[in-house]
Short mmCIF file of N, CA and C in Angstrom, two decimals:
data_model
loop_
_atom_site.label_atom_id
_atom_site.label_comp_id
_atom_site.label_asym_id
_atom_site.label_seq_id
_atom_site.Cartn_x
_atom_site.Cartn_y
_atom_site.Cartn_z
N MET A 1 -6.58 11.99 19.50
CA MET A 1 -7.43 12.06 18.41
C MET A 1 -8.65 12.99 18.32
N ASN A 2 -8.80 13.63 17.53
CA ASN A 2 -9.85 14.77 17.55
C ASN A 2 -10.91 14.29 16.75
N GLN A 3 -12.03 13.89 17.58
CA GLN A 3 -13.35 13.24 16.90
C GLN A 3 -13.92 14.43 16.18
N SER A 4 -13.82 15.68 16.44
CA SER A 4 -14.68 16.70 15.93
C SER A 4 -14.33 17.00 14.45
N LEU A 5 -13.32 16.56 14.14
CA LEU A 5 -12.60 16.85 12.64
C LEU A 5 -13.52 15.96 11.71
N ILE A 6 -13.70 16.54 10.65
CA ILE A 6 -14.37 15.93 9.49
C ILE A 6 -13.27 15.15 8.68
N ARG A 7 -13.57 13.83 8.47
CA ARG A 7 -12.71 13.01 7.96
C ARG A 7 -13.60 12.17 6.68
N CYS A 8 -12.95 11.59 5.92
CA CYS A 8 -13.37 10.76 4.78
C CYS A 8 -14.35 9.74 5.53
N GLY A 9 -15.40 9.37 4.78
CA GLY A 9 -16.31 8.50 5.26
C GLY A 9 -16.08 7.09 5.58
N TRP A 10 -14.93 6.83 5.06
CA TRP A 10 -14.52 5.49 5.18
C TRP A 10 -13.73 4.94 6.35
N VAL A 11 -13.36 6.12 7.08
CA VAL A 11 -12.62 5.87 8.43
C VAL A 11 -13.51 5.60 9.52
N ASN A 12 -13.22 4.33 10.16
CA ASN A 12 -13.72 3.69 11.38
C ASN A 12 -13.16 4.60 12.52
N LEU A 13 -13.93 5.45 12.84
CA LEU A 13 -13.70 6.46 14.01
C LEU A 13 -13.29 5.71 15.29
N ASN A 14 -13.88 4.34 15.47
CA ASN A 14 -13.78 3.79 16.65
C ASN A 14 -12.29 3.00 16.72
N ASN A 15 -11.77 3.02 15.47
CA ASN A 15 -10.35 2.41 15.71
C ASN A 15 -9.24 3.53 15.58
N PRO A 16 -8.60 3.74 16.56
CA PRO A 16 -7.56 4.57 16.58
C PRO A 16 -6.28 4.50 15.63
N LEU A 17 -6.02 3.25 15.41
CA LEU A 17 -5.05 2.85 14.31
C LEU A 17 -5.70 3.35 12.88
N TYR A 18 -6.94 3.32 12.65
CA TYR A 18 -7.42 3.67 11.43
C TYR A 18 -7.32 5.06 11.26
N VAL A 19 -7.83 5.82 12.09
CA VAL A 19 -7.83 7.49 12.40
C VAL A 19 -6.46 7.91 12.04
N GLN A 20 -5.39 7.37 12.65
CA GLN A 20 -3.99 7.65 12.71
C GLN A 20 -3.65 7.48 11.19
N TYR A 21 -3.95 6.48 10.55
CA TYR A 21 -3.40 6.16 9.36
C TYR A 21 -4.23 7.21 8.27
N HIS A 22 -5.43 7.45 8.56
CA HIS A 22 -6.16 8.35 7.64
C HIS A 22 -5.44 9.79 7.71
N ASP A 23 -5.39 10.20 8.97
CA ASP A 23 -4.87 11.54 9.18
C ASP A 23 -3.44 11.88 8.89
N HIS A 24 -2.52 10.90 8.93
CA HIS A 24 -1.02 11.05 8.92
C HIS A 24 -0.32 10.31 7.81
N GLU A 25 -1.01 9.33 7.10
CA GLU A 25 -0.35 8.69 6.02
C GLU A 25 -1.06 8.67 4.68
N TRP A 26 -2.43 8.33 4.76
CA TRP A 26 -3.17 8.22 3.55
C TRP A 26 -3.03 9.53 2.83
N GLY A 27 -2.76 9.56 1.48
CA GLY A 27 -2.78 10.75 0.80
C GLY A 27 -1.40 11.58 0.95
N VAL A 28 -0.73 11.30 1.87
CA VAL A 28 0.63 11.97 1.98
C VAL A 28 1.75 11.33 1.25
N PRO A 29 2.41 12.18 0.32
CA PRO A 29 3.42 11.57 -0.52
C PRO A 29 4.65 10.87 0.12
N CYS A 30 4.83 9.72 -0.15
CA CYS A 30 5.67 8.71 0.44
C CYS A 30 7.09 8.66 -0.65
N HIS A 31 8.12 8.63 0.05
CA HIS A 31 9.32 8.52 -1.00
C HIS A 31 10.25 7.36 -0.36
N ASP A 32 9.93 6.77 0.79
CA ASP A 32 10.68 6.02 1.53
C ASP A 32 10.64 4.49 0.69
N GLU A 33 11.73 3.90 0.47
CA GLU A 33 11.67 2.67 -0.38
C GLU A 33 11.02 1.48 0.49
N THR A 34 11.20 1.48 1.64
CA THR A 34 10.79 0.24 2.60
C THR A 34 9.46 0.48 2.59
N ARG A 35 8.96 1.63 3.05
CA ARG A 35 7.41 1.69 3.06
C ARG A 35 6.79 1.65 1.78
N LEU A 36 7.35 2.12 0.49
CA LEU A 36 6.66 1.96 -0.74
C LEU A 36 6.55 0.37 -0.95
N PHE A 37 7.53 -0.36 -0.57
CA PHE A 37 7.69 -2.00 -0.90
C PHE A 37 6.46 -2.54 0.17
N GLU A 38 6.62 -2.17 1.41
CA GLU A 38 5.55 -2.58 2.34
C GLU A 38 4.26 -2.35 1.84
N MET A 39 3.82 -1.14 1.57
CA MET A 39 2.47 -0.76 1.22
C MET A 39 1.99 -1.64 -0.17
N LEU A 40 2.98 -1.93 -0.98
CA LEU A 40 2.51 -2.65 -2.26
C LEU A 40 2.02 -3.87 -1.86
N ASN A 41 2.85 -4.54 -0.73
CA ASN A 41 2.41 -5.84 -0.44
C ASN A 41 1.25 -5.87 0.32
N LEU A 42 1.15 -5.04 1.22
CA LEU A 42 0.07 -4.89 1.96
C LEU A 42 -1.34 -4.73 1.41
N GLU A 43 -1.14 -3.90 0.38
CA GLU A 43 -2.55 -3.75 -0.38
C GLU A 43 -2.73 -4.93 -1.14
N GLY A 44 -1.91 -5.53 -1.55
CA GLY A 44 -2.05 -7.06 -2.29
C GLY A 44 -2.69 -7.89 -1.20
N ALA A 45 -2.24 -7.96 0.04
CA ALA A 45 -2.76 -8.80 1.00
C ALA A 45 -4.19 -8.57 1.22
N GLN A 46 -4.50 -7.23 1.11
CA GLN A 46 -5.76 -6.91 1.34
C GLN A 46 -6.83 -7.31 0.63
N ALA A 47 -6.53 -7.67 -0.88
CA ALA A 47 -7.33 -8.37 -1.87
C ALA A 47 -8.52 -9.25 -1.41
N GLY A 48 -9.77 -8.87 -1.34
CA GLY A 48 -10.91 -9.49 -0.93
C GLY A 48 -11.20 -9.37 0.68
N LEU A 49 -10.36 -8.43 1.09
CA LEU A 49 -10.56 -8.09 2.59
C LEU A 49 -10.82 -6.61 2.70
N SER A 50 -10.99 -6.18 4.13
CA SER A 50 -10.92 -4.68 4.44
C SER A 50 -9.52 -4.26 4.64
N TRP A 51 -9.32 -2.86 4.14
CA TRP A 51 -8.12 -2.42 4.45
C TRP A 51 -7.82 -2.42 6.08
N GLU A 52 -8.83 -2.15 6.73
CA GLU A 52 -8.90 -2.23 8.43
C GLU A 52 -8.33 -3.37 8.79
N THR A 53 -8.74 -4.67 8.32
CA THR A 53 -8.14 -5.99 8.60
C THR A 53 -6.60 -5.96 8.67
N VAL A 54 -6.16 -5.46 7.31
CA VAL A 54 -4.67 -5.59 7.12
C VAL A 54 -3.97 -4.53 7.98
N LEU A 55 -4.71 -3.49 8.04
CA LEU A 55 -4.02 -2.34 8.96
C LEU A 55 -3.89 -2.87 10.40
N ASN A 56 -4.80 -3.39 10.97
CA ASN A 56 -4.52 -3.91 12.14
C ASN A 56 -3.37 -5.11 12.37
N LYS A 57 -3.19 -5.63 11.31
CA LYS A 57 -2.20 -6.56 11.23
C LYS A 57 -0.70 -6.09 10.77
N ARG A 58 -0.70 -4.81 10.55
CA ARG A 58 0.61 -4.41 10.08
C ARG A 58 1.66 -4.45 10.87
N GLU A 59 1.74 -4.32 12.03
CA GLU A 59 3.07 -4.62 12.97
C GLU A 59 3.41 -6.08 12.91
N SER A 60 2.44 -6.99 12.97
CA SER A 60 2.60 -8.45 12.84
C SER A 60 3.16 -8.80 11.50
N TYR A 61 2.81 -8.07 10.46
CA TYR A 61 3.34 -8.35 9.04
C TYR A 61 4.93 -7.82 9.09
N ARG A 62 5.38 -6.82 9.80
CA ARG A 62 6.40 -6.07 9.78
C ARG A 62 7.47 -7.05 10.43
N ALA A 63 7.13 -7.88 11.58
CA ALA A 63 7.78 -8.63 12.41
C ALA A 63 8.08 -10.01 11.42
N ALA A 64 6.89 -10.38 10.84
CA ALA A 64 6.77 -11.68 10.12
C ALA A 64 7.79 -11.68 8.91
N PHE A 65 7.87 -10.48 8.20
CA PHE A 65 8.46 -10.40 6.96
C PHE A 65 9.85 -9.38 7.08
N ASP A 66 10.56 -9.67 8.12
CA ASP A 66 11.97 -9.02 8.21
C ASP A 66 11.83 -7.46 8.12
N GLN A 67 10.90 -6.72 8.73
CA GLN A 67 10.77 -5.53 8.64
C GLN A 67 10.56 -4.86 7.08
N TRP A 68 10.16 -5.74 6.30
CA TRP A 68 10.14 -5.65 4.93
C TRP A 68 11.51 -5.29 4.10
N ASP A 69 12.39 -6.13 4.58
CA ASP A 69 13.81 -6.43 3.92
C ASP A 69 13.76 -7.21 2.63
N ALA A 70 13.59 -6.46 1.57
CA ALA A 70 13.36 -7.36 0.23
C ALA A 70 14.39 -8.34 0.12
N GLU A 71 15.59 -7.79 0.37
CA GLU A 71 16.59 -9.00 0.18
C GLU A 71 16.64 -10.24 0.75
N LYS A 72 16.18 -9.84 2.13
CA LYS A 72 15.94 -11.26 2.99
C LYS A 72 14.72 -11.97 2.56
N ILE A 73 13.48 -11.30 2.11
CA ILE A 73 12.36 -11.85 1.80
C ILE A 73 12.51 -12.63 0.46
N ALA A 74 13.26 -12.40 -0.41
CA ALA A 74 13.64 -12.86 -1.78
C ALA A 74 14.45 -14.20 -1.63
N LEU A 75 14.90 -14.42 -0.34
CA LEU A 75 15.70 -15.73 -0.17
C LEU A 75 14.79 -16.71 0.80
N TYR A 76 13.52 -16.21 1.01
CA TYR A 76 12.81 -17.20 1.90
C TYR A 76 12.51 -18.74 1.16
N ASP A 77 12.60 -19.70 2.11
CA ASP A 77 12.44 -21.02 1.40
C ASP A 77 11.22 -21.62 1.94
N GLU A 78 10.90 -22.88 1.67
CA GLU A 78 9.57 -23.58 2.09
C GLU A 78 9.41 -23.58 3.55
N ARG A 79 10.59 -23.72 4.40
CA ARG A 79 10.41 -23.71 5.85
C ARG A 79 9.97 -22.47 6.38
N LYS A 80 10.65 -21.28 5.81
CA LYS A 80 10.23 -19.90 6.15
C LYS A 80 8.48 -19.81 5.83
N VAL A 81 8.20 -20.21 4.66
CA VAL A 81 6.78 -20.16 4.08
C VAL A 81 5.80 -20.90 5.12
N ALA A 82 6.22 -22.17 5.52
CA ALA A 82 5.57 -22.82 6.65
C ALA A 82 5.28 -22.29 7.86
N GLN A 83 6.42 -21.46 8.26
CA GLN A 83 6.46 -20.52 9.52
C GLN A 83 5.33 -19.31 9.24
N LEU A 84 5.51 -18.73 8.12
CA LEU A 84 4.49 -17.68 7.87
C LEU A 84 3.01 -18.34 7.90
N MET A 85 2.82 -19.41 7.36
CA MET A 85 1.52 -19.95 7.22
C MET A 85 0.80 -20.53 8.45
N ALA A 86 1.74 -20.49 9.38
CA ALA A 86 1.14 -20.68 10.87
C ALA A 86 1.11 -19.48 11.65
N ASP A 87 1.53 -18.39 11.20
CA ASP A 87 1.40 -17.29 11.89
C ASP A 87 0.09 -16.39 12.00
N PRO A 88 -0.45 -16.52 13.13
CA PRO A 88 -1.98 -15.87 13.11
C PRO A 88 -1.95 -14.37 13.06
N GLY A 89 -0.69 -13.73 13.25
CA GLY A 89 -0.62 -12.35 12.95
C GLY A 89 -0.72 -11.84 11.54
N ILE A 90 -0.76 -12.57 10.58
CA ILE A 90 -0.87 -12.28 9.11
C ILE A 90 -2.05 -13.09 8.59
N ILE A 91 -2.29 -12.54 7.36
CA ILE A 91 -3.37 -13.12 6.62
C ILE A 91 -2.62 -14.43 6.01
N ARG A 92 -3.00 -15.63 6.24
CA ARG A 92 -2.43 -16.88 6.05
C ARG A 92 -2.98 -17.48 4.65
N ASN A 93 -2.65 -16.72 3.68
CA ASN A 93 -3.07 -17.18 2.35
C ASN A 93 -1.93 -17.53 1.68
N ARG A 94 -1.84 -18.88 1.03
CA ARG A 94 -0.48 -19.28 0.50
C ARG A 94 -0.19 -18.54 -0.71
N LEU A 95 -1.16 -18.14 -1.53
CA LEU A 95 -0.89 -17.20 -2.83
C LEU A 95 -0.30 -15.83 -2.57
N LYS A 96 -1.02 -15.25 -1.45
CA LYS A 96 -0.50 -13.86 -1.09
C LYS A 96 0.92 -14.07 -0.40
N VAL A 97 1.32 -15.16 0.46
CA VAL A 97 2.62 -15.34 1.01
C VAL A 97 3.59 -15.52 -0.26
N ALA A 98 3.20 -16.37 -1.26
CA ALA A 98 4.06 -16.61 -2.36
C ALA A 98 4.33 -15.09 -3.23
N ALA A 99 3.22 -14.36 -3.33
CA ALA A 99 3.35 -13.24 -4.04
C ALA A 99 4.35 -12.27 -3.33
N THR A 100 4.18 -12.19 -2.04
CA THR A 100 5.34 -11.21 -1.34
C THR A 100 6.50 -11.57 -1.57
N ILE A 101 6.95 -12.98 -1.55
CA ILE A 101 8.28 -13.36 -1.82
C ILE A 101 8.56 -13.20 -3.31
N GLY A 102 7.80 -13.35 -4.33
CA GLY A 102 8.00 -13.11 -5.70
C GLY A 102 8.19 -11.56 -5.92
N ASN A 103 7.23 -10.83 -5.20
CA ASN A 103 7.38 -9.39 -5.29
C ASN A 103 8.87 -8.84 -4.80
N ALA A 104 9.23 -9.30 -3.89
CA ALA A 104 10.55 -9.06 -3.21
C ALA A 104 11.67 -9.21 -4.43
N ARG A 105 11.62 -10.33 -5.02
CA ARG A 105 12.53 -10.65 -6.19
C ARG A 105 12.30 -9.71 -7.45
N ALA A 106 11.07 -9.34 -7.69
CA ALA A 106 10.64 -8.31 -8.78
C ALA A 106 11.17 -7.14 -8.38
N TYR A 107 11.07 -6.77 -7.02
CA TYR A 107 11.35 -5.33 -6.69
C TYR A 107 12.84 -5.17 -6.68
N LEU A 108 13.74 -6.36 -6.34
CA LEU A 108 15.23 -6.13 -6.43
C LEU A 108 15.63 -6.01 -7.82
N LYS A 109 14.88 -6.74 -8.83
CA LYS A 109 15.25 -6.30 -10.24
C LYS A 109 14.81 -5.14 -10.64
N LEU A 110 13.88 -4.63 -10.14
CA LEU A 110 13.20 -3.10 -10.61
C LEU A 110 14.32 -2.10 -9.90
N ARG A 111 14.67 -2.26 -8.85
CA ARG A 111 15.55 -1.44 -8.04
C ARG A 111 16.94 -1.29 -8.87
N GLU A 112 17.40 -2.51 -9.36
CA GLU A 112 18.64 -2.44 -9.99
C GLU A 112 18.54 -1.74 -11.21
N GLU A 113 17.33 -2.00 -12.00
CA GLU A 113 17.23 -1.48 -13.28
C GLU A 113 16.78 0.15 -13.21
N LEU A 114 15.73 0.52 -12.22
CA LEU A 114 15.17 1.84 -12.25
C LEU A 114 15.69 2.71 -11.09
N GLY A 115 16.32 1.96 -10.24
CA GLY A 115 16.76 2.68 -8.95
C GLY A 115 15.76 2.48 -7.78
N GLY A 116 14.58 1.97 -7.99
CA GLY A 116 13.68 1.65 -6.97
C GLY A 116 12.17 2.08 -7.18
N LEU A 117 11.48 1.80 -6.14
CA LEU A 117 9.84 2.25 -6.45
C LEU A 117 9.64 3.50 -6.43
N ASP A 118 10.36 4.23 -5.52
CA ASP A 118 10.38 5.62 -5.57
C ASP A 118 10.56 6.39 -7.09
N ALA A 119 11.59 6.10 -7.46
CA ALA A 119 11.85 6.83 -9.25
C ALA A 119 10.69 6.11 -10.08
N TYR A 120 10.53 4.78 -9.90
CA TYR A 120 9.67 4.29 -10.81
C TYR A 120 8.23 4.91 -10.71
N LEU A 121 7.65 4.91 -9.64
CA LEU A 121 6.31 5.44 -9.36
C LEU A 121 6.22 6.79 -9.66
N TRP A 122 7.13 7.54 -8.98
CA TRP A 122 6.83 9.14 -9.03
C TRP A 122 7.05 9.65 -10.58
N GLY A 123 8.00 8.87 -11.21
CA GLY A 123 8.23 9.13 -12.67
C GLY A 123 6.81 9.20 -13.40
N HIS A 124 6.09 8.49 -12.99
CA HIS A 124 4.66 8.48 -13.84
C HIS A 124 3.85 9.64 -13.67
N VAL A 125 4.16 10.50 -12.58
CA VAL A 125 3.43 11.82 -12.29
C VAL A 125 4.58 13.10 -12.29
N ASP A 126 5.49 12.85 -12.91
CA ASP A 126 6.58 13.95 -12.75
C ASP A 126 6.76 14.43 -11.36
N GLY A 127 6.78 13.63 -10.38
CA GLY A 127 7.08 13.93 -8.97
C GLY A 127 6.12 14.48 -8.30
N GLN A 128 4.93 14.91 -8.86
CA GLN A 128 3.85 15.84 -8.23
C GLN A 128 2.45 14.86 -8.06
N PRO A 129 2.02 14.68 -6.75
CA PRO A 129 0.85 14.19 -6.37
C PRO A 129 -0.36 14.55 -7.36
N VAL A 130 -1.18 13.67 -7.80
CA VAL A 130 -2.53 13.96 -8.37
C VAL A 130 -3.43 14.38 -7.19
N ARG A 131 -4.02 15.58 -7.33
CA ARG A 131 -5.03 15.87 -6.16
C ARG A 131 -6.17 16.26 -6.87
N ASN A 132 -7.27 15.20 -6.35
CA ASN A 132 -8.55 15.05 -6.77
C ASN A 132 -9.39 16.04 -5.90
N ARG A 133 -10.46 16.25 -6.34
CA ARG A 133 -11.38 17.33 -5.67
C ARG A 133 -12.82 16.56 -5.82
N TRP A 134 -12.98 15.47 -5.01
CA TRP A 134 -14.35 14.53 -5.04
C TRP A 134 -15.14 15.28 -3.73
N GLN A 135 -16.39 15.37 -4.19
CA GLN A 135 -17.45 15.98 -3.25
C GLN A 135 -17.51 14.87 -2.27
N SER A 136 -17.73 13.47 -2.71
CA SER A 136 -17.92 12.37 -1.93
C SER A 136 -17.29 11.32 -2.34
N LEU A 137 -17.24 10.34 -1.47
CA LEU A 137 -16.50 8.91 -1.83
C LEU A 137 -17.19 8.33 -2.80
N ALA A 138 -18.49 8.51 -3.17
CA ALA A 138 -19.06 7.94 -4.35
C ALA A 138 -18.44 8.36 -5.56
N ASP A 139 -17.77 9.53 -5.73
CA ASP A 139 -17.29 10.27 -6.82
C ASP A 139 -15.94 9.65 -7.12
N CYS A 140 -15.28 9.05 -6.19
CA CYS A 140 -13.79 8.39 -6.23
C CYS A 140 -14.02 7.28 -7.11
N PRO A 141 -13.04 7.01 -8.27
CA PRO A 141 -13.13 5.93 -9.05
C PRO A 141 -12.36 4.70 -8.41
N ALA A 142 -12.68 3.51 -8.78
CA ALA A 142 -12.00 2.34 -8.28
C ALA A 142 -10.33 2.14 -8.84
N LYS A 143 -10.53 2.82 -10.13
CA LYS A 143 -9.22 2.53 -10.98
C LYS A 143 -9.42 3.55 -12.02
N THR A 144 -8.05 3.94 -12.65
CA THR A 144 -7.92 5.01 -13.59
C THR A 144 -6.93 4.67 -14.54
N PRO A 145 -6.66 5.27 -15.84
CA PRO A 145 -5.76 5.08 -16.82
C PRO A 145 -4.48 4.92 -15.92
N LEU A 146 -4.05 5.73 -14.96
CA LEU A 146 -2.78 5.83 -14.50
C LEU A 146 -2.59 4.34 -13.67
N SER A 147 -3.58 3.86 -12.86
CA SER A 147 -3.44 2.84 -12.33
C SER A 147 -3.37 1.49 -12.92
N ASP A 148 -4.28 1.59 -14.36
CA ASP A 148 -4.21 0.56 -15.30
C ASP A 148 -2.72 0.35 -15.93
N ALA A 149 -2.12 1.51 -16.15
CA ALA A 149 -0.84 1.60 -16.85
C ALA A 149 0.14 1.05 -15.88
N ILE A 150 0.16 1.20 -14.35
CA ILE A 150 1.26 1.01 -13.56
C ILE A 150 0.94 -0.72 -13.17
N SER A 151 -0.38 -0.99 -13.12
CA SER A 151 -0.70 -2.40 -12.97
C SER A 151 -0.14 -3.34 -13.80
N LYS A 152 -0.43 -2.92 -15.15
CA LYS A 152 0.05 -3.77 -16.29
C LYS A 152 1.55 -3.98 -16.40
N ASP A 153 2.29 -2.65 -16.10
CA ASP A 153 3.67 -2.70 -16.31
C ASP A 153 4.20 -3.76 -15.00
N LEU A 154 3.90 -3.53 -13.72
CA LEU A 154 4.18 -4.18 -12.78
C LEU A 154 4.17 -5.77 -12.94
N ALA A 155 2.75 -6.14 -13.48
CA ALA A 155 2.55 -7.38 -13.73
C ALA A 155 3.55 -7.95 -14.79
N ARG A 156 4.01 -7.12 -15.68
CA ARG A 156 5.01 -7.66 -16.80
C ARG A 156 6.21 -7.70 -16.05
N ARG A 157 6.61 -6.89 -14.99
CA ARG A 157 7.80 -7.04 -14.46
C ARG A 157 7.86 -8.33 -13.47
N GLY A 158 6.72 -9.18 -13.19
CA GLY A 158 6.68 -10.34 -12.31
C GLY A 158 5.99 -9.97 -11.00
N PHE A 159 5.35 -8.72 -10.66
CA PHE A 159 4.85 -8.46 -9.47
C PHE A 159 3.25 -9.15 -9.36
N LYS A 160 3.02 -9.67 -8.37
CA LYS A 160 1.66 -10.26 -8.27
C LYS A 160 0.79 -9.50 -7.33
N PHE A 161 -0.59 -9.67 -7.39
CA PHE A 161 -1.56 -8.96 -6.77
C PHE A 161 -1.33 -7.49 -7.03
N VAL A 162 -1.53 -7.31 -8.20
CA VAL A 162 -1.24 -5.80 -8.45
C VAL A 162 -2.22 -5.42 -9.47
N GLY A 163 -3.40 -5.66 -9.49
CA GLY A 163 -4.48 -5.43 -10.57
C GLY A 163 -4.69 -3.89 -10.27
N SER A 164 -5.50 -3.43 -11.09
CA SER A 164 -5.75 -1.96 -11.34
C SER A 164 -6.27 -1.38 -10.08
N THR A 165 -7.41 -2.06 -9.51
CA THR A 165 -7.83 -1.62 -8.28
C THR A 165 -7.05 -1.41 -7.33
N ILE A 166 -6.29 -2.54 -6.94
CA ILE A 166 -5.38 -2.77 -6.06
C ILE A 166 -4.41 -1.43 -6.10
N ILE A 167 -3.72 -1.41 -7.28
CA ILE A 167 -2.74 -0.22 -7.53
C ILE A 167 -3.43 1.00 -7.29
N TYR A 168 -4.74 1.28 -7.67
CA TYR A 168 -5.15 2.53 -7.53
C TYR A 168 -5.24 2.93 -5.84
N ALA A 169 -5.75 1.86 -5.13
CA ALA A 169 -5.68 1.97 -3.63
C ALA A 169 -4.17 2.24 -3.07
N TYR A 170 -3.28 1.70 -3.67
CA TYR A 170 -1.81 1.73 -3.26
C TYR A 170 -1.54 3.28 -3.47
N LEU A 171 -1.92 3.73 -4.71
CA LEU A 171 -1.33 5.12 -5.04
C LEU A 171 -1.99 6.15 -4.07
N GLN A 172 -3.32 5.74 -3.79
CA GLN A 172 -3.89 6.62 -2.71
C GLN A 172 -3.20 6.59 -1.44
N GLY A 173 -2.87 5.28 -0.84
CA GLY A 173 -2.24 5.13 0.21
C GLY A 173 -0.67 5.79 0.45
N ILE A 174 -0.02 5.84 -0.74
CA ILE A 174 1.31 6.32 -0.54
C ILE A 174 1.42 7.83 -1.12
N GLY A 175 0.24 8.31 -1.27
CA GLY A 175 0.19 9.87 -1.46
C GLY A 175 0.42 10.19 -2.94
N MET A 176 0.55 9.22 -3.91
CA MET A 176 0.59 9.77 -5.29
C MET A 176 -0.62 10.38 -5.81
N ILE A 177 -1.61 9.84 -5.24
CA ILE A 177 -3.12 10.51 -5.36
C ILE A 177 -3.59 10.82 -3.94
N ASN A 178 -3.99 12.02 -3.92
CA ASN A 178 -4.83 12.47 -2.95
C ASN A 178 -6.24 12.65 -3.11
N ASP A 179 -7.03 11.66 -2.52
CA ASP A 179 -8.38 11.62 -2.70
C ASP A 179 -9.10 11.94 -1.68
N HIS A 180 -8.53 12.56 -0.51
CA HIS A 180 -9.46 13.10 0.50
C HIS A 180 -10.56 13.92 -0.12
N VAL A 181 -11.76 13.56 0.54
CA VAL A 181 -12.93 14.25 -0.03
C VAL A 181 -12.75 15.69 0.42
N GLN A 182 -13.58 16.79 -0.45
CA GLN A 182 -13.30 18.04 -0.14
C GLN A 182 -13.53 18.64 1.28
N ASP A 183 -14.45 18.12 1.86
CA ASP A 183 -14.71 18.71 3.30
C ASP A 183 -13.87 17.80 4.48
N CYS A 184 -13.06 16.91 3.98
CA CYS A 184 -12.22 16.22 5.01
C CYS A 184 -10.92 17.24 5.39
N HIS A 185 -10.74 17.32 6.60
CA HIS A 185 -9.68 18.17 6.98
C HIS A 185 -8.39 17.99 6.48
N CYS A 186 -8.02 16.76 5.83
CA CYS A 186 -6.91 16.47 5.23
C CYS A 186 -6.81 16.74 3.71
N HIS A 187 -7.87 17.24 3.00
CA HIS A 187 -8.12 17.47 1.76
C HIS A 187 -6.97 18.35 1.23
N GLY A 188 -6.61 19.57 1.85
CA GLY A 188 -5.96 20.79 1.37
C GLY A 188 -4.42 20.47 1.41
N ARG A 189 -4.01 19.57 2.37
CA ARG A 189 -2.50 19.33 2.50
C ARG A 189 -1.54 18.83 1.45
#
């Protein structure tokens, strides 16, 4: 990890996982269905918490939720929910766990109808990431008309924990929106 590189101000430089996420994932266009599904659920799990908290638990989430296999998650029963609620490696919030199961079911319907999250999401931007040119973190909005529209449509399709602010963070995380500030070494990629 190169400490001398300039990074966005939200990165905790003392957490190698966070630096790795900033440098190699955040703002990088993602088209992998499993990761798109994972990130949608992790962003929802983050509601009311810090992203760093969720990021630190990501590997535990992967193990707990069958490597984000939506077909398996959609079949979870009360016994599996009880197991998840006892797992200290994830955020043990009953509403968020239930949302993940419901999101798996909604995702499977979306995948059948539209081909998946990749086609659905990237269709909103004609396949091209939005590249913003913020001078500082303070310039970056919490939500936009794009996140409003996607949020509203996902909610209509049965997804939970998909408010506009959560969706904006999701779009940043999956690289549909590149909000690296201008002096960040990742801005130009």
